[in-house]
Coordinates of N, CA and C in Angstrom, one line a residue:
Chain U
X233 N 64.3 155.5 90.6 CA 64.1 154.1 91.0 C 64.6 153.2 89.8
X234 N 65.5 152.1 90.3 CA 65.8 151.2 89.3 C 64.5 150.4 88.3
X235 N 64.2 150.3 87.3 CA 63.4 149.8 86.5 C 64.0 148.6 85.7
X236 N 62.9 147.5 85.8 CA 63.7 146.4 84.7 C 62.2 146.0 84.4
X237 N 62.2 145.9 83.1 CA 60.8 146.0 82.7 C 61.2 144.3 81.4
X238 N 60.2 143.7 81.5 CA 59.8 142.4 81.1 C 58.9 142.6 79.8
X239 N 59.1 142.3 78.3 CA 58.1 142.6 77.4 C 56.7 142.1 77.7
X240 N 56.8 141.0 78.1 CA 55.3 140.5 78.1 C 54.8 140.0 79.5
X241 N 53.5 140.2 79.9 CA 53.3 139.9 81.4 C 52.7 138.1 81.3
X242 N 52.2 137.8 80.1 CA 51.9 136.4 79.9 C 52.2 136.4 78.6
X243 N 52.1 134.8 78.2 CA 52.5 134.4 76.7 C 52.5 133.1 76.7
X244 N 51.6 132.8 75.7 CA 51.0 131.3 75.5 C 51.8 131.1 74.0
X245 N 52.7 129.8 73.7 CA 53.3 129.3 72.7 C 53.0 128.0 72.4
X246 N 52.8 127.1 71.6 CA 53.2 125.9 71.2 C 54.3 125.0 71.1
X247 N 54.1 124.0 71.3 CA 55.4 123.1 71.7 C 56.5 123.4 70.0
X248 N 57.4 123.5 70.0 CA 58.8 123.3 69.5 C 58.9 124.5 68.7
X249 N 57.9 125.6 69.1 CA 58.1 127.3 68.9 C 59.6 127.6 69.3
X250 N 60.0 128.8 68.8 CA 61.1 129.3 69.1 C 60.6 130.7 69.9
X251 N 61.1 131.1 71.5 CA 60.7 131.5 72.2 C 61.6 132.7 72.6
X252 N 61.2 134.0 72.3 CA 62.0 135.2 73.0 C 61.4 135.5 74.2
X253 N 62.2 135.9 75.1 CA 61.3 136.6 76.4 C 62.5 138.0 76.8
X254 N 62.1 138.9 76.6 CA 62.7 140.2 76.5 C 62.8 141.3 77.7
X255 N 64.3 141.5 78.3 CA 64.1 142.0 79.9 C 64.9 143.1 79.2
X256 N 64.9 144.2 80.1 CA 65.2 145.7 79.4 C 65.3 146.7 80.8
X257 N 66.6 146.9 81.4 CA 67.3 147.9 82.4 C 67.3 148.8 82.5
X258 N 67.2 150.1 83.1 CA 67.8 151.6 82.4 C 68.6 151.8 83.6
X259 N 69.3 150.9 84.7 CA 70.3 151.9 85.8 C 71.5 151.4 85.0
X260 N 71.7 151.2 83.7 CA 73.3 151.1 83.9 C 73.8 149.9 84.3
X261 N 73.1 148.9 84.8 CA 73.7 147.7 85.8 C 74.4 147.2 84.6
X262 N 75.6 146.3 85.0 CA 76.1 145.1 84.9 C 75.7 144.0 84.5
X263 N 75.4 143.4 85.7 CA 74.3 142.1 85.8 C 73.4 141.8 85.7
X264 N 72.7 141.2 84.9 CA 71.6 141.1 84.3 C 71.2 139.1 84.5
X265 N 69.9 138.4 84.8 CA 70.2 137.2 85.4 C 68.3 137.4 84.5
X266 N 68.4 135.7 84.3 CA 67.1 134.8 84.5 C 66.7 133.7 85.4
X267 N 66.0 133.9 85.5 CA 65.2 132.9 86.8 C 63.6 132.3 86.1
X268 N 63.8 131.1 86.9 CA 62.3 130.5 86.3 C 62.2 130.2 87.7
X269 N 60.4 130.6 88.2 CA 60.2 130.6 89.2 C 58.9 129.1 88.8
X270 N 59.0 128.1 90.0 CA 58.0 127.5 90.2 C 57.4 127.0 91.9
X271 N 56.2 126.5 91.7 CA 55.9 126.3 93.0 C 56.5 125.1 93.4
X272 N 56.9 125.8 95.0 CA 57.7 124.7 95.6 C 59.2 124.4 95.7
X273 N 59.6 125.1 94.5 CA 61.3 125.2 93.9 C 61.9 126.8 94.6
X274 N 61.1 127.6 94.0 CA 61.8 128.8 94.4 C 61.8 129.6 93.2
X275 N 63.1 130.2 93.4 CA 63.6 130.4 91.8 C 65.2 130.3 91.6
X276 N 64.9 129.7 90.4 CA 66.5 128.8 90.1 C 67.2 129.7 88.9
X277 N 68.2 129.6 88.9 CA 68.8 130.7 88.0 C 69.0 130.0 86.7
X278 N 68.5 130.4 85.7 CA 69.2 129.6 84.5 C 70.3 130.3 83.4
X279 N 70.6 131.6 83.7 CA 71.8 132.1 83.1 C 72.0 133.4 83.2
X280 N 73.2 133.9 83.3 CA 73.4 135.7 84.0 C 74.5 135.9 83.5
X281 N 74.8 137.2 82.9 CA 75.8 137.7 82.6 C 76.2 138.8 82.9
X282 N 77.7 139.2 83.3 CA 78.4 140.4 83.8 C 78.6 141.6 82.6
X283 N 78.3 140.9 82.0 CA 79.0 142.6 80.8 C 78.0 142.2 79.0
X284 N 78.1 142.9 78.6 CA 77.9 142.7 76.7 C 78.3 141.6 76.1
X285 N 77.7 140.3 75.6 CA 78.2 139.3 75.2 C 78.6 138.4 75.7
X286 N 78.7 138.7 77.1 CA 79.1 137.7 78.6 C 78.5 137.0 79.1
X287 N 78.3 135.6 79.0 CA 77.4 134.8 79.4 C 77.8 133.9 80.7
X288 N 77.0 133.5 81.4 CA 77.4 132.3 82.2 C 76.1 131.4 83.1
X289 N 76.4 130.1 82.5 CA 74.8 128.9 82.5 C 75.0 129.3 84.4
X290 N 74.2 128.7 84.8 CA 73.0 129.1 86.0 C 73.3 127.4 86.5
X291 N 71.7 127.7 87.6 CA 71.6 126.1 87.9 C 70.8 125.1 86.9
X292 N 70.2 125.7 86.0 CA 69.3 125.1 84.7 C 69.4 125.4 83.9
X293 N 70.5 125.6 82.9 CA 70.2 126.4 81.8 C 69.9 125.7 80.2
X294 N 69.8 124.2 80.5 CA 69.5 123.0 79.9 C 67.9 123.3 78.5
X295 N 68.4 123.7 77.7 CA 67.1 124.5 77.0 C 66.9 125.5 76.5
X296 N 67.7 126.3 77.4 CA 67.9 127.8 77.0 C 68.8 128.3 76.7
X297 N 68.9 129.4 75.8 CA 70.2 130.1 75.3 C 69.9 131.8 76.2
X298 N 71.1 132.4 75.4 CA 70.7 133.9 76.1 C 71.2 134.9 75.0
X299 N 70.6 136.3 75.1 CA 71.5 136.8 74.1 C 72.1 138.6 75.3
X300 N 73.0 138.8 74.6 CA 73.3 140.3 75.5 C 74.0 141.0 74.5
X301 N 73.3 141.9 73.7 CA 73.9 142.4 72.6 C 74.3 144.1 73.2
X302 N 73.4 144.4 73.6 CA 73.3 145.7 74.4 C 73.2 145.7 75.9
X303 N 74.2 146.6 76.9 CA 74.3 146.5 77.8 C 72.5 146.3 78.8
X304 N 71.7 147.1 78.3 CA 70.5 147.0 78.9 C 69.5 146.2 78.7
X305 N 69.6 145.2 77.6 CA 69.0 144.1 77.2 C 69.5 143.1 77.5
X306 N 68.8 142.3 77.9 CA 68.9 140.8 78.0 C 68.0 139.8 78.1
X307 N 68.3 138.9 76.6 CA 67.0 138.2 76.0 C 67.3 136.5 76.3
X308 N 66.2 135.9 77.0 CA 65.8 134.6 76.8 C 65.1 133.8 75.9
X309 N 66.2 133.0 75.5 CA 65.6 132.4 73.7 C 65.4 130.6 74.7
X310 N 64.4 130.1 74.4 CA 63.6 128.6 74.1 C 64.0 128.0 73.2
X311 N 64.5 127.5 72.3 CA 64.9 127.1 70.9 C 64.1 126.1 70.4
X312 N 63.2 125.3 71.3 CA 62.3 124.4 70.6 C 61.2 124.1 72.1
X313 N 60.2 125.3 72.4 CA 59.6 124.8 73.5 C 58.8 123.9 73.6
X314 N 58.8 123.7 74.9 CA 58.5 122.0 75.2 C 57.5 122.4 76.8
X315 N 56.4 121.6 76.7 CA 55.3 121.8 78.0 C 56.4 122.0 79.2
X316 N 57.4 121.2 80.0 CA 57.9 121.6 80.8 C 58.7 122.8 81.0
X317 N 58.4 123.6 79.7 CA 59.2 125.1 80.2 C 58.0 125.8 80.4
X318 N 56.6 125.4 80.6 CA 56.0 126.1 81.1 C 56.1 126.6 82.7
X319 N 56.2 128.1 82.9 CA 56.9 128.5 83.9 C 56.3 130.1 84.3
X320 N 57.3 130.5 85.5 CA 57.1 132.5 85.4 C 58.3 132.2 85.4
X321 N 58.7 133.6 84.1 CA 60.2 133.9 84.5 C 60.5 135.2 84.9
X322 N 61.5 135.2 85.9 CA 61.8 136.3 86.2 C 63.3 136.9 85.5
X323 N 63.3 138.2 85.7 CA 65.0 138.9 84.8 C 65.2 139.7 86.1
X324 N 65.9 140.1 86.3 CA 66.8 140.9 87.5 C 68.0 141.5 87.0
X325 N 68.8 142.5 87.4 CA 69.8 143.3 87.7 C 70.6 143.7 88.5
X326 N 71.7 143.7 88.7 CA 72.1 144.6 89.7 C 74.0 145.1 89.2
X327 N 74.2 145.9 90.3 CA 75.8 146.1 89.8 C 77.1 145.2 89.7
X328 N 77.9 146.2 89.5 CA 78.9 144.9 90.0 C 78.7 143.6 91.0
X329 N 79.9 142.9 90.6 CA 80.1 142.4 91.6 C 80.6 142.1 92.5
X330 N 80.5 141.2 93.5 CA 81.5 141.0 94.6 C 80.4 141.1 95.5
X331 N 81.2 141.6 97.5 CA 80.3 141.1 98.4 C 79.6 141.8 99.0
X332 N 79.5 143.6 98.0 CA 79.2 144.7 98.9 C 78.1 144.7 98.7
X333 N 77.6 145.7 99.9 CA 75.8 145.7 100.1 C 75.1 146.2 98.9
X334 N 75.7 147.0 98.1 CA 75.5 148.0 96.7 C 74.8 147.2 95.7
X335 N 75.6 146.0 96.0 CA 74.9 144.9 94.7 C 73.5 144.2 95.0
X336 N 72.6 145.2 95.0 CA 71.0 144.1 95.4 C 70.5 143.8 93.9
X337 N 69.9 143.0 93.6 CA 69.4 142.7 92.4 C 67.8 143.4 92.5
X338 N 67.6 143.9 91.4 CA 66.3 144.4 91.4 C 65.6 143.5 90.3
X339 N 64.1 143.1 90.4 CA 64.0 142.2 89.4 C 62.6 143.0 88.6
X340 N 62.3 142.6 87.6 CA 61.0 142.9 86.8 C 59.9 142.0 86.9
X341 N 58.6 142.4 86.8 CA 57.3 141.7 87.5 C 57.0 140.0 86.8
X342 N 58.0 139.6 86.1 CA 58.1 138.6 85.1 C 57.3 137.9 84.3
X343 N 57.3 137.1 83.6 CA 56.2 136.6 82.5 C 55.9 134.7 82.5
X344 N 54.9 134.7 83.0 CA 54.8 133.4 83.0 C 53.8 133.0 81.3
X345 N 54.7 131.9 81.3 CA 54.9 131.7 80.3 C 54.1 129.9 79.7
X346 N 53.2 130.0 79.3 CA 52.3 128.5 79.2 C 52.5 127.7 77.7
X347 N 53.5 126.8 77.6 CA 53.6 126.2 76.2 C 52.5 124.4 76.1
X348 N 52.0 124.5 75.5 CA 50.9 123.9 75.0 C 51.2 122.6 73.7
Chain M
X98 N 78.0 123.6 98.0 CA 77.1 124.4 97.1 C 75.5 124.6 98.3
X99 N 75.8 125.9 98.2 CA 74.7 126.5 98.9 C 73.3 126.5 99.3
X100 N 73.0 126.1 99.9 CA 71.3 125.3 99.8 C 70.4 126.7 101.1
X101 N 69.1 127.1 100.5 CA 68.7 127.9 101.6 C 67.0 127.0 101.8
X102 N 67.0 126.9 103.0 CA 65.4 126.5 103.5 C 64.5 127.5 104.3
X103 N 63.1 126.7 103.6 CA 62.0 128.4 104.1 C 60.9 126.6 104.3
X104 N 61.0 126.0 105.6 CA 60.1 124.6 106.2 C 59.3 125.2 106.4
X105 N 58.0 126.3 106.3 CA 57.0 126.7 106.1 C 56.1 127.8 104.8
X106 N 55.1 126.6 104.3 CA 55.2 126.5 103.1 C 53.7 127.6 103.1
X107 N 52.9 127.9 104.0 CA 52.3 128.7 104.4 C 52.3 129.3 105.6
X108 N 52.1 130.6 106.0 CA 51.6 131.1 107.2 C 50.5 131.9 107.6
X109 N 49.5 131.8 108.5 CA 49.0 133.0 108.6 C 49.1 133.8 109.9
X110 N 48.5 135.3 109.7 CA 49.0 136.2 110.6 C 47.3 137.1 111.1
X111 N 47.0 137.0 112.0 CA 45.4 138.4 112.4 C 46.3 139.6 111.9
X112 N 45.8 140.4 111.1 CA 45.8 141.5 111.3 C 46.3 142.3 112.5
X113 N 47.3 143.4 112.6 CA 48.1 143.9 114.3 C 48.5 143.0 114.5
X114 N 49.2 141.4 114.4 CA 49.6 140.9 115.1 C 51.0 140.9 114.8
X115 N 52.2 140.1 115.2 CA 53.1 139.9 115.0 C 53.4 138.1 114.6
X116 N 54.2 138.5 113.1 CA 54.5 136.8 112.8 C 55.8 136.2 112.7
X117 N 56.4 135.2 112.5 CA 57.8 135.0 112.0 C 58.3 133.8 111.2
X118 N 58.7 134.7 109.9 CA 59.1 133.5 108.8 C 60.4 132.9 109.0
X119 N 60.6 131.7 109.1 CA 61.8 131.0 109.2 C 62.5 131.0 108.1
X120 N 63.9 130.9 107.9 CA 64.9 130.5 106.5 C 66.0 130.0 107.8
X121 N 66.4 128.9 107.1 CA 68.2 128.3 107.7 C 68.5 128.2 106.0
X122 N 70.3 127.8 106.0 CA 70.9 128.2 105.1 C 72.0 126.9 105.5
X123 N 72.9 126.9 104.5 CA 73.8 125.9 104.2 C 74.8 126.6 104.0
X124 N 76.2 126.9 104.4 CA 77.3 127.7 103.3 C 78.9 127.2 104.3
X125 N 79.7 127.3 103.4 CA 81.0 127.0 103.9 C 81.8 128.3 104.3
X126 N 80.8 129.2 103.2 CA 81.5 130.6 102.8 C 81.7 131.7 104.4
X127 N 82.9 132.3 104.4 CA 82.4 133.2 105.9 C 81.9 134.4 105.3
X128 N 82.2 134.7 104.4 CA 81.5 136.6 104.2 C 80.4 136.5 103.0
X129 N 79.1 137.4 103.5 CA 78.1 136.4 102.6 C 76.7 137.5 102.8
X130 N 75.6 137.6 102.3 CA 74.3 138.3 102.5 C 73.8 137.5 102.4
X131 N 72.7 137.6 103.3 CA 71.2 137.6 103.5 C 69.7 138.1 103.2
X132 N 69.2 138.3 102.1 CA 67.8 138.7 101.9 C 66.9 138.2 101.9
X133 N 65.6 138.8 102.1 CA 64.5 138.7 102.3 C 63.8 139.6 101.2
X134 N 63.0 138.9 100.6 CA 62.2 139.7 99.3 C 60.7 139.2 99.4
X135 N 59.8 139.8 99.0 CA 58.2 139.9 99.3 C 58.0 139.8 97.9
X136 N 57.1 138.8 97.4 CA 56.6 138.9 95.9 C 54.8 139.1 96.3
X137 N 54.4 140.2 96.2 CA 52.8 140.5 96.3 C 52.0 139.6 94.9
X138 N 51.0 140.0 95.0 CA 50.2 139.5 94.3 C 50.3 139.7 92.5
X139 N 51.0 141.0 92.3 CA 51.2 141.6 91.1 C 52.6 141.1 90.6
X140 N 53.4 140.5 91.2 CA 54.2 139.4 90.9 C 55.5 140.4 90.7
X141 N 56.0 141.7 91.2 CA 57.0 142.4 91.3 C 57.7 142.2 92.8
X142 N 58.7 141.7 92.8 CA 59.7 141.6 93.8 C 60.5 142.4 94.8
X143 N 60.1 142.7 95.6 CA 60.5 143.9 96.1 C 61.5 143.6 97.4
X144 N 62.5 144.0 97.6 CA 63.5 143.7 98.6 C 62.6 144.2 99.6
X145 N 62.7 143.5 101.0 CA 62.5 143.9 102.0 C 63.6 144.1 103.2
X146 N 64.4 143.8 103.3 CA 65.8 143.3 103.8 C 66.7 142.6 103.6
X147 N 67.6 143.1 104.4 CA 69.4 142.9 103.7 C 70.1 142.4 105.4
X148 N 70.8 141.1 105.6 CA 72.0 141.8 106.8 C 73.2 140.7 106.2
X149 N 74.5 141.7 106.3 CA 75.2 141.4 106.2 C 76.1 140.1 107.4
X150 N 76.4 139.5 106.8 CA 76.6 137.9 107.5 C 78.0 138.6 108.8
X151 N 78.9 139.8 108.7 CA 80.1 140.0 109.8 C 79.8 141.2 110.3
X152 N 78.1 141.3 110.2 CA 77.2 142.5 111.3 C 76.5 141.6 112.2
X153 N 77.0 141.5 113.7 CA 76.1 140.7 114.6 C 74.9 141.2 114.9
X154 N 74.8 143.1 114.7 CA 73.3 143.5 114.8 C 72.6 142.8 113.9
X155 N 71.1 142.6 114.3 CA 70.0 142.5 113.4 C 69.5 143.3 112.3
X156 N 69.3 143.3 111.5 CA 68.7 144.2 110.5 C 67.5 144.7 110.6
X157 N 66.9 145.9 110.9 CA 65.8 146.1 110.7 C 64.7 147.4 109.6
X158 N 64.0 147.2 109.6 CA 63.5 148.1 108.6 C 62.0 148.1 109.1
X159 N 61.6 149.9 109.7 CA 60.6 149.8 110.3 C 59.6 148.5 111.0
X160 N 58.7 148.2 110.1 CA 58.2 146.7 110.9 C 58.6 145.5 110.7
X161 N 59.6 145.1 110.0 CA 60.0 143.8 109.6 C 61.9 144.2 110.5
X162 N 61.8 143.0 110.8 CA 63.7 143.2 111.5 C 63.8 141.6 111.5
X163 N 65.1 141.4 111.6 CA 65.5 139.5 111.4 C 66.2 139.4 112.5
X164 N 65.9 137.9 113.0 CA 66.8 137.2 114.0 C 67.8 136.2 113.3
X165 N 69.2 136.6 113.0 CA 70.2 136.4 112.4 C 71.3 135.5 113.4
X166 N 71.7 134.2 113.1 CA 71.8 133.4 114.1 C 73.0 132.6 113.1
X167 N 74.4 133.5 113.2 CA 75.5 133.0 112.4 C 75.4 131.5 112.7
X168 N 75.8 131.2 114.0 CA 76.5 130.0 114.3 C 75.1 129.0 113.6
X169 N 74.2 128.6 113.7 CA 72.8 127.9 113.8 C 72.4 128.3 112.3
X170 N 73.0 128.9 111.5 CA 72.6 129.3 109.9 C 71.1 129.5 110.1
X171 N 70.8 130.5 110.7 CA 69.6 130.9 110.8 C 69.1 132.0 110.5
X172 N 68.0 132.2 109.5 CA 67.8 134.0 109.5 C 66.4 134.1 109.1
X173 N 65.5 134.1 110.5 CA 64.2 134.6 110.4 C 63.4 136.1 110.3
X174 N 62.7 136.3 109.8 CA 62.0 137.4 109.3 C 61.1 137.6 110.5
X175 N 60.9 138.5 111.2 CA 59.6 139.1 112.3 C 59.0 140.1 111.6
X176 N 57.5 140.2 111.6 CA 56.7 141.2 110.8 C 55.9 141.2 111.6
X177 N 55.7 142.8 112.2 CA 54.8 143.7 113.4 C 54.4 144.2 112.8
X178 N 53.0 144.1 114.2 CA 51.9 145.0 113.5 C 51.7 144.8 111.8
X179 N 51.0 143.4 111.5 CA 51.0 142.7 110.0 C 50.0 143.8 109.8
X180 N 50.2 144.3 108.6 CA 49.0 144.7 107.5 C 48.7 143.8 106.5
X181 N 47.0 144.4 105.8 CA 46.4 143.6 104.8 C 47.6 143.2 103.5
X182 N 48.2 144.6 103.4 CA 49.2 144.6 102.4 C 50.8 143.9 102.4
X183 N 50.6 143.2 104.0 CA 51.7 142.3 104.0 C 51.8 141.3 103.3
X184 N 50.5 140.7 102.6 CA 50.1 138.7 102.2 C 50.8 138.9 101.1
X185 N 51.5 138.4 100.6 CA 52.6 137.8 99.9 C 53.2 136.5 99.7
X186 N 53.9 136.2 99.0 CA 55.2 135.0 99.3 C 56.4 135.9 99.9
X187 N 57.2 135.2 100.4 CA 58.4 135.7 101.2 C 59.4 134.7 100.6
X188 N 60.3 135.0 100.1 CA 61.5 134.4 100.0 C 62.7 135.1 100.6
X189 N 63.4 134.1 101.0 CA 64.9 133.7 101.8 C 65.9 133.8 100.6
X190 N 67.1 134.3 100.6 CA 67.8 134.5 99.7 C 69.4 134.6 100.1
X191 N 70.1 133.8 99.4 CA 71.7 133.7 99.8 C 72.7 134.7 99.2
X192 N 73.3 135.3 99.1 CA 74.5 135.5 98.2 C 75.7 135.5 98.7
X193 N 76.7 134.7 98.3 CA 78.3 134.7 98.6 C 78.8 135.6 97.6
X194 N 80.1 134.9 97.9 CA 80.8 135.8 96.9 C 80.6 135.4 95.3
X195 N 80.6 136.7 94.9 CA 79.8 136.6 93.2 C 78.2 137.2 93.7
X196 N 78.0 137.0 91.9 CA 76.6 137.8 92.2 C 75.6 136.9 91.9
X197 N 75.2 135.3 92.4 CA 74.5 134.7 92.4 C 73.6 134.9 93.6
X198 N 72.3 134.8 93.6 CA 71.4 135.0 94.0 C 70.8 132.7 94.5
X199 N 70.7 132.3 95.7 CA 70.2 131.0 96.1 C 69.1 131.4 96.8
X200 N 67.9 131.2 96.3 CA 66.4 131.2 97.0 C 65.9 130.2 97.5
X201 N 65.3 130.1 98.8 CA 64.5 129.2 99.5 C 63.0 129.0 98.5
X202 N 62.4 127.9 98.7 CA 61.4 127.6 98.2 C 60.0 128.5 98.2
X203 N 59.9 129.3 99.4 CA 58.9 130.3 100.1 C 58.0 129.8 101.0
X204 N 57.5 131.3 101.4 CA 56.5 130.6 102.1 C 54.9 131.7 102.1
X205 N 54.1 131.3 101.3 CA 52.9 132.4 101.3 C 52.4 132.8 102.8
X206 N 52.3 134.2 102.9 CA 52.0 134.9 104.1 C 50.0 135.2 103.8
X207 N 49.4 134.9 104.6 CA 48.2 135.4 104.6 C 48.2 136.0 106.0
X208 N 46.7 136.9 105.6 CA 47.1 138.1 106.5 C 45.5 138.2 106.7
X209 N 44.6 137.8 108.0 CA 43.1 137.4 108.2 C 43.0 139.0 108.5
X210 N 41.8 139.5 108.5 CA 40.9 140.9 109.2 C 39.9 140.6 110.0

């Protein structure tokens, strides 16, 4: 079974902290994506990348950076958090891309995250 | 730019009975997926279904199957014979071409005994 495992299941910070949130793959995928889930919204993508080092902003990515140093890592950095990134976030994976059915994203139980 | 809607923001279901979650969808795109994903209480996402947009069949998967309605951008979820372990949120989910993922807002499923 695909696994994507999230370092922390909650985490409480203060306002203009610098913020890692740590997602970690073992199928090998590709794709690797962040999502901030809220109520009423859904969840909105704020940045995903296809390969090592390969980035590309989302529908929000206004606040956030990302890092992808290793294919199975992929970190969400805060750079100065602020009460409105209080959130859940989610991380997902999946394979390539394109339109085939092969590519489902599997996601990790995510970390909501409360800045104060 | 792709917009997906889930206009029921709660539902509930008796126990044995049968329910059905609405999603309509927005796209220009002709070749495209449809999912349906269950987030339980423990907050892990679990796909429940898939139909591809140039399969007229419906998708089904033992008790959940969708009414998939190209022309009317419509793709509702039926869930038989509801169990305790169905109450969740349910999200509606887009993908065109690329690997972006467009979610409906949801809709929490309660599930009475």
């Amino acid at each position: 079974d695909v696994k994507v495992t999230q370092s922390s299941r909650y985490l409480v910070k203060r306002t203009g902290e610098k913020v890692f949130l740590e997602c970690v793959q073992d199928m090998d995928h590709e794709n690797m994506f962040w999502y901030r889930q809220d109520p009423g919204l859904g969840l909105r993508l704020i940045y995903f990348s296809y390969d090592v080092k390969m980035k590309e902003k989302g529908d929000i990515p206004e606040g956030y950076s990302v890092s992808r140093e290793k294919k199975e890592r992929f970190s969400l950095i805060l750079e100065s958090a602020s009460t409105n990134q209080t959130s859940m976030y989610l991380c997902a994976s999946s394979l390539l891309s394109g339109i085939g059915g092969k590519n489902i994203q599997y996601f990790g139980a995510g970390t909501r995250l409360s800045v104060l | 730019a792709q917009t997906v809607t889930q206009s029921q923001p709660e539902m509930s279901v008796q126990e044995a009975e049968t329910v059905t979650l609405s999603c309509t969808y927005d796209t220009s795109e002709s070749d495209y997926y449809l999912f349906w994903y269950k987030q339980p209480p423990s907050r892990q996402m679990i796909l429940v279904i898939r139909q591809e947009a140039y399969k007229q069949q419906n998708a089904t998967e033992n008790r959940f199957s969708v009414n998939f309605q190209k022309a009317a951008k419509s793709f509702s979820l039926k869930i038989s014979d509801s169990q305790l372990g169905d109450a969740a949120m349910y999200f509606c989910a887009y993908r065109g071409y690329g690997n972006k993922l467009v979610f409906g807002a949801g809709t929490i499923l309660r599930v009475k005994s």
